């Protein structure tokens, strides 16, 4: 599935990043690739801004923590910026995609016992 995505080359270009960061980014991009493959997208060239927004919306509504969604979007942004810098893409589909606002999680509700204690 990753043939046209050049994920390993992208990760290899992240020479200043920690191993933890590169591992997380590789995982995030592979998850995005898997998600868009359900839309019959088999190349980063076919990804649109709307698809990136839909993915962020999907992550947000599937109860991902805001920090996780923010990191996943950062990984995807950096990945597509790398493609543009290398000339493999002309347009970055992440341009204009905003990070979701809010805490990303609902506050914990106190039980009756906790309220009366």
Coordinates of C-alpha atoms in Angstrom, one line a residue, residues 28 56 59-60 63-75 99-100 103-105:
X28 CA 0.6 8.9 11.7
X56 CA -9.2 15.6 11.0
X59 CA -10.1 11.8 14.3
X60 CA -11.9 14.5 16.3
X63 CA -12.5 10.7 20.5
X64 CA -8.8 11.2 19.8
X65 CA -7.2 13.6 22.3
X66 CA -6.6 17.1 20.8
X67 CA -2.8 16.6 21.3
X68 CA -3.0 13.4 19.2
X69 CA -5.0 15.1 16.4
X70 CA -2.6 18.1 16.5
X71 CA 0.4 15.8 16.2
X72 CA -1.1 13.8 13.4
X73 CA -1.9 17.0 11.4
X74 CA 1.6 18.2 12.0
X75 CA 3.0 15.0 10.6
X99 CA -6.1 22.4 14.0
X100 CA -9.4 21.7 15.8
X103 CA -9.8 20.5 24.6
X104 CA -10.7 17.5 22.4
X105 CA -12.1 15.7 25.4

